[in-house]
Coordinates of C-alpha atoms in Angstrom, one line a residue:
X1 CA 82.7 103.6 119.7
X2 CA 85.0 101.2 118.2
X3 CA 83.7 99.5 115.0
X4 CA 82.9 100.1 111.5
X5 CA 82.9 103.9 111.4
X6 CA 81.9 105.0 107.6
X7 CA 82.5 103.6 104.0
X8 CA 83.2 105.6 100.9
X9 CA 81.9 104.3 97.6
X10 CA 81.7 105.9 93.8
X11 CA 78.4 106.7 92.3
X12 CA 77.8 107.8 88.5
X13 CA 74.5 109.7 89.4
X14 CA 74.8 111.3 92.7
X15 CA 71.4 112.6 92.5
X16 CA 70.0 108.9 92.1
X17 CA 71.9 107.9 95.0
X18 CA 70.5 110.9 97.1
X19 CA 66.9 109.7 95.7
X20 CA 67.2 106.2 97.1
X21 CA 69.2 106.6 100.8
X22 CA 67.2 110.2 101.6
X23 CA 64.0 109.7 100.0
X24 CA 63.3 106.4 100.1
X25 CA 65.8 104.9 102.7
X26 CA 65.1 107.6 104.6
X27 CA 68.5 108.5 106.1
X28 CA 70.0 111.6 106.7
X29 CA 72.5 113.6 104.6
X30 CA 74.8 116.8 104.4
X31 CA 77.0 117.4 101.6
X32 CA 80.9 117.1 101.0
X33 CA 81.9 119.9 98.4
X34 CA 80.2 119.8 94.8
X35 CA 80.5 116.0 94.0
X36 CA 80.0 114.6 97.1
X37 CA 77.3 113.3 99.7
X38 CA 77.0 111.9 103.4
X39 CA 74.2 109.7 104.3
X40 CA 73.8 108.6 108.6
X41 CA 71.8 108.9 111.4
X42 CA 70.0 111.5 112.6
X43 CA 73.0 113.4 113.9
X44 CA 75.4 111.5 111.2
X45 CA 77.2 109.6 113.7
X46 CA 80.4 107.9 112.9
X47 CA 79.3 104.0 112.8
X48 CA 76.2 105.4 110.8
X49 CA 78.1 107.2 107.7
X50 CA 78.1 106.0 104.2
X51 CA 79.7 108.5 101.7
X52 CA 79.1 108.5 98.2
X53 CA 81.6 110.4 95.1
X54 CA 80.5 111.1 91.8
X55 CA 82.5 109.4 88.8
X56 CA 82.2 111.2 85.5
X57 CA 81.7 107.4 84.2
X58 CA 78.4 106.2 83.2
X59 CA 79.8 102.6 83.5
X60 CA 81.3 103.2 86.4
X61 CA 81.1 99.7 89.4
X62 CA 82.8 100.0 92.4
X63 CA 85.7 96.9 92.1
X64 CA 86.4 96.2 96.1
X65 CA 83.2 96.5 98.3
X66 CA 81.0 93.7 97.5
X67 CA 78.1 94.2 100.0
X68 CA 77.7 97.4 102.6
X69 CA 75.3 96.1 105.4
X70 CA 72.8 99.1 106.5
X71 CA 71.1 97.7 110.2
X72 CA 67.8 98.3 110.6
X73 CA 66.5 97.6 114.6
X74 CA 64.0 94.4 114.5
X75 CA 63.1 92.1 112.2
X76 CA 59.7 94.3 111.4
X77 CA 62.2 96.5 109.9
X78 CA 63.1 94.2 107.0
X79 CA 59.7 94.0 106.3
X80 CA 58.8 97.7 106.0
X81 CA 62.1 98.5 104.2
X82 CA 60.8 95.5 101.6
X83 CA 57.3 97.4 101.7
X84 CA 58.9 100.8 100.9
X85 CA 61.3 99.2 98.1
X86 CA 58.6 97.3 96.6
X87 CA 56.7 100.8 96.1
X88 CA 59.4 102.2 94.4
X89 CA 60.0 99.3 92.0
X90 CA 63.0 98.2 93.4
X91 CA 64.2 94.4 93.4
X92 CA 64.7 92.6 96.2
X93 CA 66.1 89.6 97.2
X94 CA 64.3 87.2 100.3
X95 CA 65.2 87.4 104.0
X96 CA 67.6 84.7 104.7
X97 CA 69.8 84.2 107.7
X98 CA 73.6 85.1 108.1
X99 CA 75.3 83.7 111.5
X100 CA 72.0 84.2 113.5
X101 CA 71.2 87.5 111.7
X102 CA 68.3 87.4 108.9
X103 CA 68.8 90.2 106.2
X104 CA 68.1 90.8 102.7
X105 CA 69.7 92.3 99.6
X106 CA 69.2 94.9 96.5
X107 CA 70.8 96.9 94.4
X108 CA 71.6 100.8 93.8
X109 CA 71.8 102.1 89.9
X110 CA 75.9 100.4 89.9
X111 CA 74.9 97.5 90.5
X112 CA 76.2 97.6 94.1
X113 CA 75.2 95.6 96.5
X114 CA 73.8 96.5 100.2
X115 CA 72.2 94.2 102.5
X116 CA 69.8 95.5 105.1
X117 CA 70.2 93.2 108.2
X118 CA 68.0 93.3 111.3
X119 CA 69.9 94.3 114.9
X120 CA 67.1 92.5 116.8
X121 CA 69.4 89.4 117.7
X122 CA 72.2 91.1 117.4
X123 CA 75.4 92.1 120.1
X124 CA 78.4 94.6 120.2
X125 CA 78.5 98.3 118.1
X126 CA 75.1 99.8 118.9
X127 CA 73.0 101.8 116.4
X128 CA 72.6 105.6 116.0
X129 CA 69.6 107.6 116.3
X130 CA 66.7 107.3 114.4
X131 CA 66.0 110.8 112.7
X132 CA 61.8 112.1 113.1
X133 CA 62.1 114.1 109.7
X134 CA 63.1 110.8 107.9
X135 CA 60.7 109.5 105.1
X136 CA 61.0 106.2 107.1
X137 CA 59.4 105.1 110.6
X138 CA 61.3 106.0 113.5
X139 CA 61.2 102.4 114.8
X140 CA 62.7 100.8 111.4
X141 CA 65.3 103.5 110.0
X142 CA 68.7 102.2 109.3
X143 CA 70.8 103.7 112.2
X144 CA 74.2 101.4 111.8
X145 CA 76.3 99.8 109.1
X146 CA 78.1 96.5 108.8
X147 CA 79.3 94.1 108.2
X148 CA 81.4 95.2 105.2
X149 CA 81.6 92.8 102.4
X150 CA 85.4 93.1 100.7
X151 CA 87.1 91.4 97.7
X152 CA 91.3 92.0 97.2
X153 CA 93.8 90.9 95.3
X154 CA 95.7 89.2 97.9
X155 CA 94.0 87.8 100.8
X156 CA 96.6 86.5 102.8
X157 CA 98.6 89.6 102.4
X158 CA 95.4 92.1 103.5
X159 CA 94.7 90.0 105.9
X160 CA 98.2 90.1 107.5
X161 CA 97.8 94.1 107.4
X162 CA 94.1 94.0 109.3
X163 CA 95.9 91.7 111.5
X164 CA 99.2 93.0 112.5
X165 CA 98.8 96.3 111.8
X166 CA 95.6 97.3 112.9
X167 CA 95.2 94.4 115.3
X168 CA 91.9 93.0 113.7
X169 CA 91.5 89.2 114.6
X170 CA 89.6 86.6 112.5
X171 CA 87.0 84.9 114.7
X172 CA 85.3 83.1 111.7
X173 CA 85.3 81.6 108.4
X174 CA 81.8 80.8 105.9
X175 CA 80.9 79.8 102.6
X176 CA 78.2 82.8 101.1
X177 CA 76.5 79.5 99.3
X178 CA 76.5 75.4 99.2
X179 CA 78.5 76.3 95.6
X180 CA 80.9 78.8 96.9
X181 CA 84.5 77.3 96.8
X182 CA 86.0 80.8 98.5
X183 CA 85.9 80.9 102.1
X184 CA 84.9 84.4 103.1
X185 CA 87.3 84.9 106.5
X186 CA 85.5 87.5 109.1
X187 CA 87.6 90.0 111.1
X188 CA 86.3 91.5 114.4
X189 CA 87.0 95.3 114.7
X190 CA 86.5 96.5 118.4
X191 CA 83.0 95.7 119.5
X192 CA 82.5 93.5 117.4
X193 CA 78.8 92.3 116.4
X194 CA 77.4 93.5 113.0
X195 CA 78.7 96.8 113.4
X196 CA 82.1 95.6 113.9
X197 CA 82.9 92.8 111.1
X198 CA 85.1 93.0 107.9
X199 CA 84.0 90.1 105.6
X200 CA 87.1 89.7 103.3
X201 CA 87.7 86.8 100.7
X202 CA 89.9 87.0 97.3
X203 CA 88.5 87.9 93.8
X204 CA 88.7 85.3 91.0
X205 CA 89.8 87.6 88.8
X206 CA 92.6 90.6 89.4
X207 CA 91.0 93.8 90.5
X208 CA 92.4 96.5 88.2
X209 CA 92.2 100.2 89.0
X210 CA 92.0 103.1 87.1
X211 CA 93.7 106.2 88.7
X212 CA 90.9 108.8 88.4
X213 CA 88.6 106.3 90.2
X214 CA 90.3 104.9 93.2
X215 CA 87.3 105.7 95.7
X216 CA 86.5 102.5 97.6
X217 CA 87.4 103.2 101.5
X218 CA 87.1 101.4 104.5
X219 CA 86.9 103.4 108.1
X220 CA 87.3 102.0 111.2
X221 CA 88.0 103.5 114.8
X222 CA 89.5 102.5 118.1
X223 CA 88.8 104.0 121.3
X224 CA 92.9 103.0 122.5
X225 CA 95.3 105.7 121.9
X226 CA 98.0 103.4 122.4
X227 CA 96.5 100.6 119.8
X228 CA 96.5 104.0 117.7
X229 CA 100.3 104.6 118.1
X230 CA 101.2 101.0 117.7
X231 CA 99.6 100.2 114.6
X232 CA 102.0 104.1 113.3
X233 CA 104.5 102.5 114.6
X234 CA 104.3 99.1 112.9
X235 CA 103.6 101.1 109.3
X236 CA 107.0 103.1 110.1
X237 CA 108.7 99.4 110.7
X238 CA 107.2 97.9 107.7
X239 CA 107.8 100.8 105.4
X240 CA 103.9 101.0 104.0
X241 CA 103.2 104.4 103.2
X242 CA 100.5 106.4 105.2
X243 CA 98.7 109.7 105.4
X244 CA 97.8 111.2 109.1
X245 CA 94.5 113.3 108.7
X246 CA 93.5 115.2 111.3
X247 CA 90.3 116.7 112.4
X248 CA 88.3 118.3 116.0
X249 CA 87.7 115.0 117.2
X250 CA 89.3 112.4 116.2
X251 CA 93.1 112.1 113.9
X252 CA 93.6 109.2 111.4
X253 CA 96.1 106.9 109.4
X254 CA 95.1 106.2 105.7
X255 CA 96.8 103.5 103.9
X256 CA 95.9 101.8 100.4
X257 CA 96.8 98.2 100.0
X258 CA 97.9 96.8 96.7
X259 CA 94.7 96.1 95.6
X260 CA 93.5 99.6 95.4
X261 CA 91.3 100.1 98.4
X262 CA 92.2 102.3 101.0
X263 CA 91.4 101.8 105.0
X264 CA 91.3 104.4 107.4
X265 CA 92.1 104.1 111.4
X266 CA 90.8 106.2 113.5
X267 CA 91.1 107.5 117.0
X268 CA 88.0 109.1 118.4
X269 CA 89.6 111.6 121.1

């Protein structure tokens, strides 16, 4: 795969976020130490992971990650993921359409935003596997993410950092509304297709950070070791700092632009 592999967001109630994507989004999850939770697929495939951290902050909004898109297989999905939020009180917005794709939007407990977008017309990263102990139909469970909506700082600066050092490429520009005066610029990650698009535009107001609650990341993989080894190489040049993280299957590079969000590269091996 080569895509949108997992996002990492703060929560202030970790059992309310494990109530809404097990229970009643009906994904699956496995836990990460005492304050920390994995939601996926069926097997929790990368492309499928959202990770959630608890805050000790009652207040506490995430400051980068606008929108997470959760992809649900057909347009009947939309529908039944409307039916099930509508039984558990939950606002909604109304299907629209996003460059061929209809979706629709609510909100968890901090006020963040995820948008549950139908695959039916879509191309590129594929979805996971639907899980037959989930709450939700088989036919209509969220197997995927993306796109990932971001606000920085800086946008011609992050963007130069998708772009040269991870070799991202934007293929196209939108306005989110007839008001909208930012242009939201789209990056294509691998694949491409929903599950392979960084939405990024830059916040009206400076995004401040406080050290305790730097959470927000961003992972994304690459199937090419030698991609992998060039974008290392172009950090060494540059001087940006980096971590390498290592694991069975796959090893990483972590950075943190100045904004306070961190991406992650991945090599699957």
């Amino acid at each position: 795969m080569s895509g949108i592999r997992s996002v990492t967001l703060g929560t202030s109630d970790l059992s309310k976020t494990k109530e809404l994507f097990e229970n009643i989004l009906g994904l699956n999850s496995s836990e990460k130490g005492d304050n920390a939770l994995r939601f996926g697929d069926a097997d929790l495939n990368p492309g499928t992971r959202i990770h959630f951290v608890e805050v000790p902050n009652n207040d506490y909004q995430n400051s980068h990650i606008d929108s997470v898109g959760l992809r649900t297989p057909s347009d009947s999905g939309l529908d039944e993921y409307q039916d099930i939020l509508n039984q558990h009180q939950i606002s909604f917005s109304s299907i629209t359409e996003l460059n061929g794709n209809m979706h629709f939007n609510f909100e968890d407990h901090n006020q963040q935003l995820f948008d549950i977008y139908s695959n039916e017309h879509n191309t590129g990263v594929p979805l996971g596997m639907p899980s037959f102990e989930s709450t939700v139909n088989p036919l209509h469970q969220i197997q995927g993410l993306g796109p990932v909506i971001l606000k920085v700082n800086e946008l011609s600066i992050t963007a130069s950092i998708l772009n040269k050092v991870f070799g991202l490429h934007i293929f196209a520009e939108y306005l989110p509304s007839e008001e909208a005066t930012q242009v939201i610029q789209v990056f294509k990650i691998g694949e491409g297709g929903l599950g392979g698009e960084l939405h990024l535009y830059e916040a009206e107001n400076e995004i401040t950070n406080q050290e305790n609650e730097m959470i927000e990341q961003v992972e994304f993989s690459t199937n090419s070791k030698s991609d992998f080894e060039n974008a290392k190489q172009t950090l060494e040049d540059i001087g940006i700092p980096y971590q390498t993280l290592q694991q069975d299957d796959s090893e990483s590079l972590r950075i943190t632009e100045n904004s306070g969000i961190s991406f992650i590269y991945t090599l699957d091996k």
